[in-house]
Coordinates of C-alpha atoms and ligand atoms in Angstrom, one line a residue:
M1 CA 19.9 -1.9 -25.7
L2 CA 18.0 -0.1 -22.9
R3 CA 20.3 0.0 -19.8
S4 CA 18.0 1.7 -17.1
K5 CA 14.5 2.9 -16.5
M6 CA 13.6 6.1 -15.2
F7 CA 11.2 7.0 -12.3
A8 CA 8.1 9.5 -13.0
L9 CA 7.2 12.4 -10.9
L10 CA 3.7 13.3 -11.9
S11 CA 1.7 16.4 -12.1
V12 CA -1.4 17.0 -12.1
F13 CA -3.8 14.1 -11.1
L14 CA -7.0 14.3 -9.3
L15 CA -8.8 12.4 -7.1
S16 CA -12.1 10.8 -8.7
I17 CA -14.8 13.5 -8.1
S18 CA -18.4 12.8 -8.6
W19 CA -21.4 14.8 -7.0
E20 CA -25.1 14.9 -7.7
A21 CA -25.4 16.7 -11.1
T22 CA -27.8 19.8 -10.9
S23 CA -29.6 20.5 -14.4
D24 CA -30.1 24.3 -13.7
L25 CA -26.8 25.6 -14.9
D26 CA -26.6 29.2 -15.9
H27 CA -23.3 29.7 -18.2
E28 CA -23.0 33.3 -16.9
N29 CA -22.9 32.4 -13.2
F30 CA -20.5 29.4 -14.0
L31 CA -18.1 31.4 -15.7
H32 CA -18.5 34.1 -13.3
C33 CA -17.7 31.5 -10.5
L34 CA -14.7 30.1 -12.4
L35 CA -13.1 33.6 -12.5
N36 CA -13.7 34.1 -8.8
H37 CA -12.2 30.8 -7.8
S38 CA -8.9 31.6 -10.1
Q39 CA -5.9 33.5 -9.4
P40 CA -5.8 36.7 -11.2
S41 CA -2.0 35.8 -12.3
Y42 CA -3.3 33.1 -14.3
P43 CA -6.4 34.2 -16.2
I44 CA -9.0 31.6 -16.8
S45 CA -11.1 33.0 -19.0
T46 CA -9.1 31.9 -22.2
A47 CA -9.3 28.3 -21.1
I48 CA -13.2 28.3 -21.2
Y49 CA -15.1 26.9 -24.2
T50 CA -18.9 27.1 -24.1
P51 CA -21.1 25.8 -26.9
N52 CA -21.2 29.4 -28.0
N53 CA -17.9 29.4 -28.9
E54 CA -17.0 28.6 -32.4
S55 CA -14.1 26.1 -31.0
Y56 CA -16.1 24.4 -28.7
S57 CA -17.0 21.3 -31.0
S58 CA -13.1 21.1 -32.5
V59 CA -11.8 21.1 -28.6
L60 CA -14.2 18.6 -27.7
Q61 CA -13.4 16.3 -30.7
S62 CA -9.9 16.4 -30.7
Y63 CA -9.4 14.0 -27.8
I64 CA -12.7 11.8 -28.7
R65 CA -10.4 8.7 -29.1
N66 CA -13.5 6.3 -29.8
L67 CA -15.8 7.8 -32.7
R68 CA -18.8 5.7 -31.1
F69 CA -19.0 8.9 -28.8
N70 CA -18.6 11.4 -31.4
M71 CA -22.3 11.3 -32.6
S72 CA -24.6 14.0 -32.4
T73 CA -26.7 12.2 -30.0
T74 CA -24.0 12.0 -27.5
P75 CA -24.5 14.1 -24.7
K76 CA -22.3 17.2 -24.7
P77 CA -20.5 19.0 -21.7
L78 CA -21.7 22.3 -20.6
L79 CA -18.4 23.6 -21.0
I80 CA -14.9 22.5 -21.5
L81 CA -12.3 23.9 -19.2
T82 CA -8.9 23.6 -20.8
A83 CA -6.7 24.0 -17.7
L84 CA -3.4 26.2 -18.4
H85 CA -2.2 26.0 -15.0
E86 CA -2.6 24.2 -11.8
S87 CA -4.8 26.8 -10.1
H88 CA -7.3 26.3 -13.0
V89 CA -7.7 22.6 -11.5
Q90 CA -8.1 23.8 -8.3
A91 CA -10.9 26.5 -9.6
A92 CA -13.0 23.7 -11.4
I93 CA -13.0 21.7 -8.5
S94 CA -14.3 24.3 -6.1
Y95 CA -16.7 25.4 -8.6
A96 CA -17.9 21.7 -9.2
R97 CA -18.3 21.0 -5.4
E98 CA -19.9 24.1 -4.6
H99 CA -22.6 23.5 -7.2
N100 CA -22.9 19.8 -7.4
L101 CA -22.4 19.9 -10.7
Q102 CA -20.3 16.6 -12.4
M103 CA -16.9 17.0 -13.4
K104 CA -15.2 14.8 -16.1
I105 CA -11.3 14.6 -16.3
R106 CA -9.8 14.0 -19.5
S107 CA -6.0 13.4 -20.5
G108 CA -5.5 11.8 -23.6
G109 CA -9.3 10.8 -24.4
H110 CA -8.4 6.9 -24.6
D111 CA -11.0 5.6 -22.4
Y112 CA -13.0 2.9 -24.1
E113 CA -16.3 3.9 -22.7
G114 CA -15.9 7.6 -22.9
V115 CA -16.2 8.4 -19.7
S116 CA -13.8 11.2 -19.6
Y117 CA -16.2 13.1 -22.1
V118 CA -19.9 11.5 -21.5
S119 CA -22.0 11.4 -18.9
D120 CA -25.8 11.0 -18.6
V121 CA -26.0 13.5 -16.4
P122 CA -25.3 17.4 -17.1
F123 CA -21.5 17.7 -16.5
F124 CA -18.4 19.4 -17.7
V125 CA -15.0 18.5 -18.7
L126 CA -11.7 19.5 -17.4
D127 CA -9.6 18.9 -20.2
M128 CA -5.7 18.6 -19.2
F129 CA -4.0 18.5 -22.8
N130 CA -2.4 22.1 -22.1
L131 CA -0.8 20.5 -19.0
R132 CA 1.9 18.4 -21.2
S133 CA 5.2 19.4 -19.7
I134 CA 8.1 16.7 -19.5
D135 CA 11.1 17.6 -17.7
V136 CA 13.5 14.8 -17.9
D137 CA 16.6 14.8 -15.3
V138 CA 19.0 12.0 -16.6
A139 CA 21.5 12.7 -13.6
S140 CA 18.8 11.7 -10.9
E141 CA 17.0 9.6 -13.6
T142 CA 13.9 10.9 -12.8
A143 CA 11.0 13.0 -15.0
W144 CA 8.5 15.3 -14.1
I145 CA 5.5 14.6 -16.4
Q146 CA 2.3 16.7 -16.5
V147 CA -0.8 14.4 -17.0
G148 CA -1.5 16.0 -20.4
A149 CA 1.3 14.6 -22.2
T150 CA 0.9 11.4 -24.4
L151 CA 3.2 8.4 -23.8
G152 CA 5.1 9.0 -27.2
E153 CA 5.7 12.4 -26.1
V154 CA 7.4 10.8 -22.8
Y155 CA 9.3 8.7 -24.8
Y156 CA 10.5 11.3 -27.0
R157 CA 11.6 13.2 -24.4
V158 CA 13.6 10.7 -22.4
S159 CA 15.3 9.6 -25.8
E160 CA 16.4 13.1 -26.5
K161 CA 18.2 13.3 -23.2
S162 CA 19.6 9.5 -23.0
Q163 CA 19.4 6.3 -25.6
A164 CA 20.0 4.2 -22.2
H165 CA 16.7 5.1 -20.3
G166 CA 13.1 4.4 -20.7
F167 CA 10.0 4.2 -18.9
P168 CA 7.6 1.1 -18.7
A169 CA 4.3 1.9 -19.9
S170 CA 2.3 0.9 -23.2
V171 CA 3.5 0.7 -26.8
E172 CA 0.4 3.0 -27.8
P173 CA 2.0 6.2 -28.3
T174 CA -1.4 8.6 -28.2
V175 CA -2.6 6.9 -25.1
G176 CA -2.6 9.9 -22.1
V177 CA -0.1 9.7 -19.2
G178 CA -3.2 10.7 -16.6
G179 CA -5.5 7.8 -17.5
H180 CA -2.6 5.0 -18.3
F181 CA -0.5 5.7 -15.2
G182 CA -3.9 6.2 -13.1
G183 CA -5.1 2.7 -14.3
G184 CA -1.5 1.1 -13.6
G185 CA -0.2 0.9 -17.1
Y186 CA 1.4 -2.0 -18.4
G187 CA 3.7 -2.5 -21.6
N188 CA 6.8 -4.5 -22.9
M189 CA 9.0 -3.5 -20.1
M190 CA 6.5 -5.0 -17.5
R191 CA 8.7 -8.1 -16.9
K192 CA 11.4 -6.6 -15.9
Y193 CA 10.3 -3.3 -14.1
G194 CA 6.6 -3.7 -13.3
L195 CA 4.0 -1.4 -14.1
S196 CA 4.0 2.6 -14.8
V197 CA 2.4 3.3 -11.4
D198 CA 5.4 1.1 -9.8
N199 CA 7.8 3.8 -11.0
I200 CA 6.1 6.7 -9.8
I201 CA 8.1 8.2 -6.9
D202 CA 5.8 11.5 -6.5
A203 CA 2.7 13.2 -7.6
K204 CA 1.2 16.6 -7.5
M205 CA -2.6 16.0 -7.0
V206 CA -5.7 18.3 -6.0
D207 CA -8.0 17.0 -3.7
V208 CA -11.7 17.4 -3.3
K209 CA -11.1 20.4 -1.2
G210 CA -9.0 21.9 -4.0
R211 CA -5.7 21.7 -2.2
L212 CA -2.6 20.9 -4.2
L213 CA -0.6 18.1 -2.6
D214 CA 2.6 16.3 -3.3
R215 CA 3.6 13.1 -1.8
K216 CA 4.9 14.9 1.3
S217 CA 1.9 16.6 2.1
M218 CA -0.6 14.1 1.3
G219 CA 1.4 11.4 3.6
E220 CA 2.3 7.9 2.5
D221 CA -1.0 6.4 3.1
L222 CA -2.9 8.6 0.7
F223 CA 0.1 8.4 -2.1
W224 CA -0.3 4.7 -1.9
V225 CA -3.8 4.3 -2.0
S226 CA -4.0 6.8 -4.8
S227 CA -1.4 5.6 -7.2
P228 CA -3.4 2.8 -8.8
N229 CA -6.7 4.7 -8.4
F230 CA -5.9 8.0 -10.1
G231 CA -8.3 7.1 -12.9
Ligands
FAD301 C1 -5.6 1.9 -28.4 C2 -5.1 1.8 -27.1 C3 -4.2 1.1 -26.7 C4 -4.1 0.7 -25.3 N1 -2.9 0.0 -25.0 C5 -2.6 -0.1 -23.7 C6 -1.7 -0.8 -23.2 O1 -0.8 -1.4 -24.0 N2 -1.3 -1.1 -21.6 C7 -2.3 -0.5 -20.8 O2 -2.1 -0.7 -19.7 N3 -3.2 0.1 -21.1 C8 -3.8 0.4 -22.7 N4 -4.7 1.0 -23.0 C9 -5.6 1.4 -21.9 C10 -5.1 2.9 -21.4 O3 -4.1 3.0 -20.8 C11 -6.5 3.6 -20.6 O4 -7.5 3.5 -21.5 C12 -6.4 4.7 -20.2 O5 -7.0 5.1 -19.2 C13 -6.1 6.0 -21.3 O6 -5.7 7.2 -20.6 P1 -6.1 8.6 -21.3 O7 -5.7 9.5 -20.3 O8 -5.7 8.4 -22.7 O9 -7.5 8.6 -21.2 P2 -8.8 9.3 -20.7 O10 -10.1 8.9 -21.4 O11 -8.4 10.8 -20.8 O12 -8.9 9.0 -19.1 C14 -9.2 7.6 -18.7 C15 -9.7 7.7 -17.4 O13 -8.7 8.0 -16.5 C16 -9.1 9.5 -15.8 N5 -8.4 10.7 -16.1 C17 -7.8 11.0 -17.0 N6 -6.9 11.8 -16.4 C18 -7.1 12.0 -15.3 C19 -6.3 12.9 -14.1 N7 -5.3 14.0 -14.6 N8 -6.8 12.8 -13.1 C20 -7.5 11.7 -12.8 N9 -8.1 10.9 -13.4 C21 -8.1 11.1 -14.7 C22 -10.3 9.8 -16.8 O14 -11.6 10.8 -16.1 C23 -11.1 8.5 -17.3 O15 -11.9 8.0 -16.3 C24 -5.2 1.4 -24.5 C25 -5.9 1.9 -24.8 C26 -6.4 2.3 -26.2 C27 -7.4 3.1 -26.5

């Protein structure tokens, strides 16, 4: 029988970002700018997939959960950035902002309307699936969870460390932490423990200026207002 819940610390969420889109994207320029914005110690080039890359389609399709949006007529991103480090998220935001390009953020890809990977205007996808570490600390009853993890992975990692702990979220194991916690997150433990978002006690977040913030540096007001609105 479950005796206790855990609290979650989250990394990396993003404030919703959308700028006027531009249509005259030059791939070379885009890549060049991303490289300029990233830190040399965390090379970004291996995280970038353009339509010229043979893995582009499989990377795009692997987190399209609603097959209605996996058609040849579905608008495709100009590129996919599969962030490998927090600095890549910062680089993507800085670039999108500088060039007024729309950025879509995808964690588990379970959005019913495909809004994390489809748009009517030119866009690129910041894909979070590589950022999926889960670090459980039973002594403090907390876990740092990266947003690219799935709920099933969270439950599994918690159960590896403790048979008496759990985390309040959906029963659907393939749903992504990023979108789920951002939208609130309800599940079987809700009556006793509330929503997923009620159990988040810290978060690392990149803001529109590309700054990496945690609860302390963002301040209580922003932490409070962001928690239910991350998605
Ligand atoms: C089969 C199924 C079962 C479900 N069951 C439940 C349930 O039991 N309880 C419940 O509460 N919900 C449930 N949902 C809804 C689900 O929680 C939401 O659709 C959730 O947004 C999916 O998150 P995702 O990361 O998988 O999706 P994504 O498509 O990756 O993201 C969803 C939204 O969040 C945004 N987003 C994703 N990652 C980030 C990030 N890191 N920073 C900022 N924004 C981000 C995206 O841009 C998009 O707008 C279910 C959905 C499905 C398809």
